[in-house]
Every structure is written in C-alpha cells, then in structure tokens.
Amino acid sequence: MHLSATAALITGGASGLGEATARHFAAQGAQVTILDRDADRGLLVANEIGGHFAQTDVTDESSVAAAIATATDKMGKITATVNCAGIANGIKTVGKDGPHPLDAFQRTIDINLVGSFNVSRLAAVEMAKNDPEPDGARGVIINTASIAAFDGQKGQAAYAASKGGVVGMTLPMARDLASTGIRVMAIAPGIFMTPMLAGLPEDVQQQLAADVPNPARLGDPHEYGRLAGFIVEMGYLNGEVIRIDGALRMR
Ligand SMILES: NC(=O)c1ccc[n+]([C@@H]2O[C@H](COP(=O)([O-])OP(=O)(O)OC[C@H]3O[C@@H](n4cnc5c(N)ncnc54)[C@H](O)[C@@H]3O)[C@@H](O)[C@H]2O)c1
C-alpha cells in the first residue's frame, strides 16, 4: 500500500504526533481527514495540508460515525486509520488529596483506550468495503500506545493502564480483521516533543532528554509520522507493537 495512494483518517491530528503524521502523509501525496475535538487547530492544519477536518469526540459513537461518513464522502474511501487522540495525566493512586479520583481514571481509559477502539471498529467497517489489493490488503489501523504500557511511572496508573489496553488489543484485533485484509499495529512512543510535553518545565524536559540513551534527545513528532507511514507501506507488519524511544527504558 503506497502512502501516495492512501486515504487516511488521523485522530488527534490537530496537534503533536497526529499533526506530524497528517503533515507527513499529505506531503507524500496521501489524502488526509483529521478527526479532533479541537476545531480551531484541526481546521488550520487541514487547510495547510489540503486535507479535510471533522470535529469529533473519539469517545462518542455518533460523533465518530458522522466523522467517518464525512471522511468517506470527501476522500472516496478510507485505507488507513491512525489513532493519535489521547490525554495524559499524573495522579497517584493515593496522593496528598486522597485516593485517585475515579472519574479521572475512567476518563483516561475512555479517551485513550475506548476512543481508539471506537474509531478503529467503525473505520474497519468502511475499510472492509475497499477493493482488495492483489495481496488481499484493504487497509491498516495504527493505534498509539506508549512506553508507559511497559514502564509506567509514579502517577501513571490510569495512563499506563489505558496504554496497556492498547497493546493488549493489538493482536486480537489483527486476528479479528485478518479475513478482511485489514492489518492492526501499535506504536509505543518514548518521549516526544509535543504540546503534551512542552508544558513541562525546561529542566524536566532536559532531564528527560538526557535519560534517552541514543540519540540523547526527545523524539521529533515527524519521526513518529514517518514510522506510521512505513507501517502503512510495509504490508507484512501486523499484530505487533513497535517501540520508538531511542532505547529508553524508564526505571
Ligand atoms: N508526546 C509523547 O511523548 C507521547 C509519548 C507516548 C505516547 N503518546 C501518545 O500519543 C498520542 C498523541 O499525543 P501528543 O503528545 O501528540 O498529544 P497532544 O496533546 O499534542 O495531541 C492530542 C490531540 O488529541 C486530541 N484529543 C484529545 N481528546 C480527544 C477526544 N476525546 N476526541 C478527539 N480528539 C481528542 C487533542 O485535541 C489533541 O489535538 C496520545 O495518545 C499520547 O498518549 C505521546
């Protein structure tokens, strides 16, 4: 599947990793529809890359169904879905203010895990309608996990659980969708310089960068986008999680 012939749905495409992916895919000639709850940024990026935008809450069934209908209408088909919409928080299981608020835990799971599954399952229905390529391929889904799925830090119970869920659903989804020619992959990023990270104090950013063995820097969101593009084109990759982290293993 060539990137230039891809019609991609990219959630979270208004910012960070999703935005970089949208820009990379469009630069390679792909059609792109951005799904994001941030209409201002989403429209701006979509206009800059000659793509489309649908304001979407990934946790909402009807909102995603409407966005996928818009994307199919604008692009004619969907052949790739990249789930980058997500949130992060830092709350300890029991902290100064008492137990972890249950609603914050549930919200994190709802957006990062349930939202990714919601978009994937509805997009898969559309992708299954594509004419198959000679090898039977009809599309690819790329979910975004995190190295926190494996090396979660203090305060990351909710976030790490949501990303562990993304890792866990990768293989069964790939098996479920095998007969339709749709592959399912996940990317587990290390620490990337996105607005999610830019909010941290400068010294914390520098410390995080110094902890990355090689290269000793934060990831460039464009590198995530290029990996997503590689996964689209590499048809034998399926049911696997790829870490992109400069060998970072957080203790
Ligand atoms: N930045 C990193 O270092 C890093 C590392 C590992 C994993 N990740 C994961 O990568 C993904 C993207 O992170 P980022 O750093 O680009 O963050 P970001 O905050 O820059 O972008 C996230 C985007 O998701 C959108 N979004 C949030 N909730 C949404 C919802 N309910 N419906 C629709 N859109 C919604 C936001 O509006 C925003 O545009 C997240 O899943 C994050 O957990 C990021």
Short mmCIF file of N, CA, C and O in Angstrom, two decimals, residues 1-9 24-25 28-31 75 77-82 123-124 126-142 177 180-185 226-238:
data_model
loop_
_atom_site.label_atom_id
_atom_site.label_comp_id
_atom_site.label_asym_id
_atom_site.label_seq_id
_atom_site.Cartn_x
_atom_site.Cartn_y
_atom_site.Cartn_z
N MET A 1 0.85 -1.19 0.00
CA MET A 1 0.00 0.00 0.00
C MET A 1 0.89 1.24 0.00
O MET A 1 1.65 1.45 0.95
N HIS A 2 0.87 2.01 -1.07
CA HIS A 2 1.72 3.19 -1.13
C HIS A 2 1.07 4.37 -0.41
O HIS A 2 -0.14 4.58 -0.53
N LEU A 3 1.91 5.13 0.30
CA LEU A 3 1.39 6.27 1.05
C LEU A 3 0.70 7.26 0.11
O LEU A 3 -0.32 7.86 0.45
N SER A 4 1.25 7.41 -1.10
CA SER A 4 0.68 8.38 -2.04
C SER A 4 -0.74 8.01 -2.46
O SER A 4 -1.51 8.87 -2.87
N ALA A 5 -1.10 6.73 -2.32
CA ALA A 5 -2.45 6.29 -2.72
C ALA A 5 -3.35 6.06 -1.52
O ALA A 5 -4.45 5.52 -1.64
N THR A 6 -2.87 6.51 -0.35
CA THR A 6 -3.60 6.25 0.90
C THR A 6 -4.63 7.33 1.18
O THR A 6 -4.40 8.50 0.91
N ALA A 7 -5.77 6.91 1.70
CA ALA A 7 -6.78 7.85 2.21
C ALA A 7 -6.85 7.62 3.71
O ALA A 7 -7.34 6.58 4.16
N ALA A 8 -6.31 8.57 4.47
CA ALA A 8 -6.07 8.33 5.90
C ALA A 8 -6.98 9.15 6.80
O ALA A 8 -7.21 10.34 6.57
N LEU A 9 -7.43 8.47 7.83
CA LEU A 9 -8.17 9.09 8.93
C LEU A 9 -7.15 9.24 10.04
O LEU A 9 -6.51 8.25 10.43
N HIS A 24 3.04 14.63 7.34
CA HIS A 24 3.92 13.71 6.60
C HIS A 24 3.12 12.97 5.52
O HIS A 24 3.56 12.87 4.36
N PHE A 25 1.96 12.45 5.91
CA PHE A 25 1.16 11.70 4.94
C PHE A 25 0.77 12.60 3.76
O PHE A 25 0.88 12.19 2.60
N GLN A 28 3.48 13.27 1.34
CA GLN A 28 3.78 12.11 0.48
C GLN A 28 2.66 11.86 -0.53
O GLN A 28 2.67 10.84 -1.23
N GLY A 29 1.65 12.72 -0.54
CA GLY A 29 0.59 12.59 -1.55
C GLY A 29 -0.67 11.91 -1.07
O GLY A 29 -1.60 11.70 -1.84
N ALA A 30 -0.73 11.55 0.23
CA ALA A 30 -1.93 10.88 0.76
C ALA A 30 -3.07 11.89 0.93
O ALA A 30 -2.84 13.08 1.14
N GLN A 31 -4.29 11.38 0.83
CA GLN A 31 -5.45 12.16 1.25
C GLN A 31 -5.56 12.00 2.77
O GLN A 31 -5.36 10.90 3.29
N MET A 75 -13.10 11.69 0.75
CA MET A 75 -11.92 11.00 0.18
C MET A 75 -12.30 9.83 -0.73
O MET A 75 -11.46 9.28 -1.42
N LYS A 77 -12.88 6.87 0.12
CA LYS A 77 -12.58 5.61 0.82
C LYS A 77 -11.68 5.94 2.01
O LYS A 77 -11.17 7.06 2.12
N ILE A 78 -11.50 4.95 2.86
CA ILE A 78 -10.52 5.05 3.95
C ILE A 78 -9.63 3.82 3.84
O ILE A 78 -10.12 2.68 3.83
N THR A 79 -8.32 4.03 3.73
CA THR A 79 -7.41 2.88 3.68
C THR A 79 -6.45 2.81 4.87
O THR A 79 -5.79 1.80 5.06
N ALA A 80 -6.37 3.92 5.64
CA ALA A 80 -5.51 3.89 6.83
C ALA A 80 -6.17 4.70 7.94
O ALA A 80 -6.77 5.76 7.68
N THR A 81 -6.08 4.19 9.15
CA THR A 81 -6.60 4.90 10.32
C THR A 81 -5.49 4.97 11.36
O THR A 81 -4.95 3.94 11.76
N VAL A 82 -5.14 6.19 11.75
CA VAL A 82 -4.09 6.37 12.75
C VAL A 82 -4.71 7.05 13.97
O VAL A 82 -5.21 8.17 13.88
N ALA A 123 -14.13 2.50 11.61
CA ALA A 123 -13.32 2.68 10.39
C ALA A 123 -13.13 1.34 9.68
O ALA A 123 -13.11 1.27 8.44
N ALA A 124 -13.01 0.26 10.46
CA ALA A 124 -12.79 -1.07 9.86
C ALA A 124 -13.97 -1.48 8.98
O ALA A 124 -13.78 -2.14 7.95
N GLU A 126 -15.73 0.49 7.17
CA GLU A 126 -15.56 1.19 5.88
C GLU A 126 -14.41 0.57 5.08
O GLU A 126 -14.51 0.36 3.87
N MET A 127 -13.30 0.28 5.77
CA MET A 127 -12.13 -0.26 5.06
C MET A 127 -12.43 -1.63 4.46
O MET A 127 -11.91 -1.97 3.40
N ALA A 128 -13.29 -2.38 5.14
CA ALA A 128 -13.64 -3.73 4.64
C ALA A 128 -14.37 -3.66 3.30
O ALA A 128 -14.45 -4.66 2.58
N LYS A 129 -14.90 -2.47 2.96
CA LYS A 129 -15.62 -2.31 1.68
C LYS A 129 -14.66 -2.03 0.52
O LYS A 129 -15.07 -2.03 -0.64
N ASN A 130 -13.38 -1.74 0.83
CA ASN A 130 -12.43 -1.41 -0.24
C ASN A 130 -12.21 -2.60 -1.17
O ASN A 130 -12.23 -3.76 -0.73
N ASP A 131 -11.96 -2.30 -2.44
CA ASP A 131 -11.50 -3.37 -3.34
C ASP A 131 -10.13 -3.82 -2.84
O ASP A 131 -9.27 -2.98 -2.55
N PRO A 132 -9.90 -5.13 -2.75
CA PRO A 132 -8.60 -5.57 -2.23
C PRO A 132 -7.47 -5.31 -3.22
O PRO A 132 -7.67 -5.32 -4.43
N GLU A 133 -6.27 -5.06 -2.66
CA GLU A 133 -5.07 -5.02 -3.49
C GLU A 133 -4.76 -6.47 -3.90
O GLU A 133 -5.36 -7.40 -3.36
N PRO A 134 -3.83 -6.67 -4.83
CA PRO A 134 -3.54 -8.04 -5.30
C PRO A 134 -3.24 -9.03 -4.16
O PRO A 134 -3.56 -10.21 -4.25
N ASP A 135 -2.63 -8.53 -3.06
CA ASP A 135 -2.33 -9.43 -1.93
C ASP A 135 -3.48 -9.52 -0.94
O ASP A 135 -3.33 -10.09 0.15
N GLY A 136 -4.62 -8.93 -1.26
CA GLY A 136 -5.78 -9.02 -0.37
C GLY A 136 -5.91 -7.86 0.61
O GLY A 136 -6.88 -7.78 1.37
N ALA A 137 -4.91 -6.92 0.60
CA ALA A 137 -4.92 -5.83 1.58
C ALA A 137 -6.06 -4.85 1.33
O ALA A 137 -6.30 -4.43 0.19
N ARG A 138 -6.75 -4.49 2.41
CA ARG A 138 -7.81 -3.47 2.29
C ARG A 138 -7.55 -2.25 3.17
O ARG A 138 -8.21 -1.23 2.99
N GLY A 139 -6.66 -2.37 4.13
CA GLY A 139 -6.41 -1.21 4.97
C GLY A 139 -5.54 -1.54 6.16
O GLY A 139 -5.16 -2.69 6.39
N VAL A 140 -5.22 -0.49 6.94
CA VAL A 140 -4.37 -0.67 8.12
C VAL A 140 -4.82 0.29 9.22
O VAL A 140 -5.21 1.43 8.94
N ILE A 141 -4.79 -0.22 10.44
CA ILE A 141 -5.11 0.58 11.62
C ILE A 141 -3.84 0.68 12.46
O ILE A 141 -3.18 -0.33 12.72
N ILE A 142 -3.49 1.91 12.86
CA ILE A 142 -2.33 2.11 13.73
C ILE A 142 -2.80 2.81 15.00
O ILE A 142 -3.31 3.93 14.95
N LEU A 177 -9.57 -9.07 12.25
CA LEU A 177 -9.73 -8.38 10.96
C LEU A 177 -8.93 -9.04 9.84
O LEU A 177 -8.96 -8.56 8.70
N THR A 180 -10.53 -9.79 6.55
CA THR A 180 -10.93 -8.66 5.70
C THR A 180 -9.72 -7.98 5.05
O THR A 180 -9.89 -7.01 4.31
N GLY A 181 -8.51 -8.45 5.36
CA GLY A 181 -7.32 -7.83 4.77
C GLY A 181 -6.93 -6.53 5.44
O GLY A 181 -6.22 -5.71 4.85
N ILE A 182 -7.39 -6.33 6.68
CA ILE A 182 -7.03 -5.11 7.42
C ILE A 182 -6.00 -5.48 8.49
O ILE A 182 -6.24 -6.37 9.31
N ARG A 183 -4.85 -4.80 8.46
CA ARG A 183 -3.82 -5.03 9.47
C ARG A 183 -4.03 -4.09 10.66
O ARG A 183 -4.63 -3.01 10.51
N VAL A 184 -3.55 -4.52 11.83
CA VAL A 184 -3.64 -3.68 13.03
C VAL A 184 -2.27 -3.65 13.71
O VAL A 184 -1.72 -4.70 14.05
N MET A 185 -1.73 -2.46 13.87
CA MET A 185 -0.43 -2.28 14.51
C MET A 185 -0.55 -1.24 15.62
O MET A 185 -1.51 -0.47 15.67
N ARG A 226 6.75 9.39 10.28
CA ARG A 226 7.46 8.57 9.28
C ARG A 226 7.31 7.09 9.60
O ARG A 226 7.18 6.27 8.69
N LEU A 227 7.32 6.74 10.90
CA LEU A 227 7.13 5.33 11.25
C LEU A 227 5.71 4.88 10.87
O LEU A 227 5.53 3.79 10.32
N ALA A 228 4.74 5.74 11.13
CA ALA A 228 3.36 5.39 10.75
C ALA A 228 3.28 5.18 9.24
O ALA A 228 2.63 4.24 8.75
N GLY A 229 3.96 6.04 8.49
CA GLY A 229 3.98 5.90 7.03
C GLY A 229 4.63 4.60 6.59
O GLY A 229 4.16 3.92 5.67
N PHE A 230 5.71 4.23 7.28
CA PHE A 230 6.40 2.97 6.97
C PHE A 230 5.47 1.78 7.22
O PHE A 230 5.41 0.84 6.43
N ILE A 231 4.72 1.84 8.33
CA ILE A 231 3.81 0.74 8.67
C ILE A 231 2.72 0.61 7.59
O ILE A 231 2.35 -0.50 7.20
N VAL A 232 2.23 1.75 7.11
CA VAL A 232 1.23 1.70 6.04
C VAL A 232 1.79 0.95 4.84
O VAL A 232 1.12 0.09 4.25
N GLU A 233 3.04 1.25 4.51
CA GLU A 233 3.61 0.69 3.27
C GLU A 233 4.14 -0.74 3.43
O GLU A 233 4.27 -1.46 2.45
N MET A 234 4.45 -1.14 4.66
CA MET A 234 5.07 -2.45 4.90
C MET A 234 4.00 -3.49 5.25
O MET A 234 3.64 -3.69 6.40
N GLY A 235 3.51 -4.14 4.20
CA GLY A 235 2.32 -4.98 4.34
C GLY A 235 2.47 -6.24 5.15
O GLY A 235 1.48 -6.89 5.48
N TYR A 236 3.71 -6.60 5.52
CA TYR A 236 3.88 -7.83 6.30
C TYR A 236 3.92 -7.55 7.81
O TYR A 236 4.01 -8.46 8.61
N LEU A 237 3.88 -6.26 8.17
CA LEU A 237 3.82 -5.91 9.60
C LEU A 237 2.37 -6.01 10.05
O LEU A 237 1.49 -5.33 9.51
N ASN A 238 2.11 -6.82 11.05
CA ASN A 238 0.74 -6.97 11.55
C ASN A 238 0.74 -7.53 12.96
O ASN A 238 1.56 -8.40 13.28
#
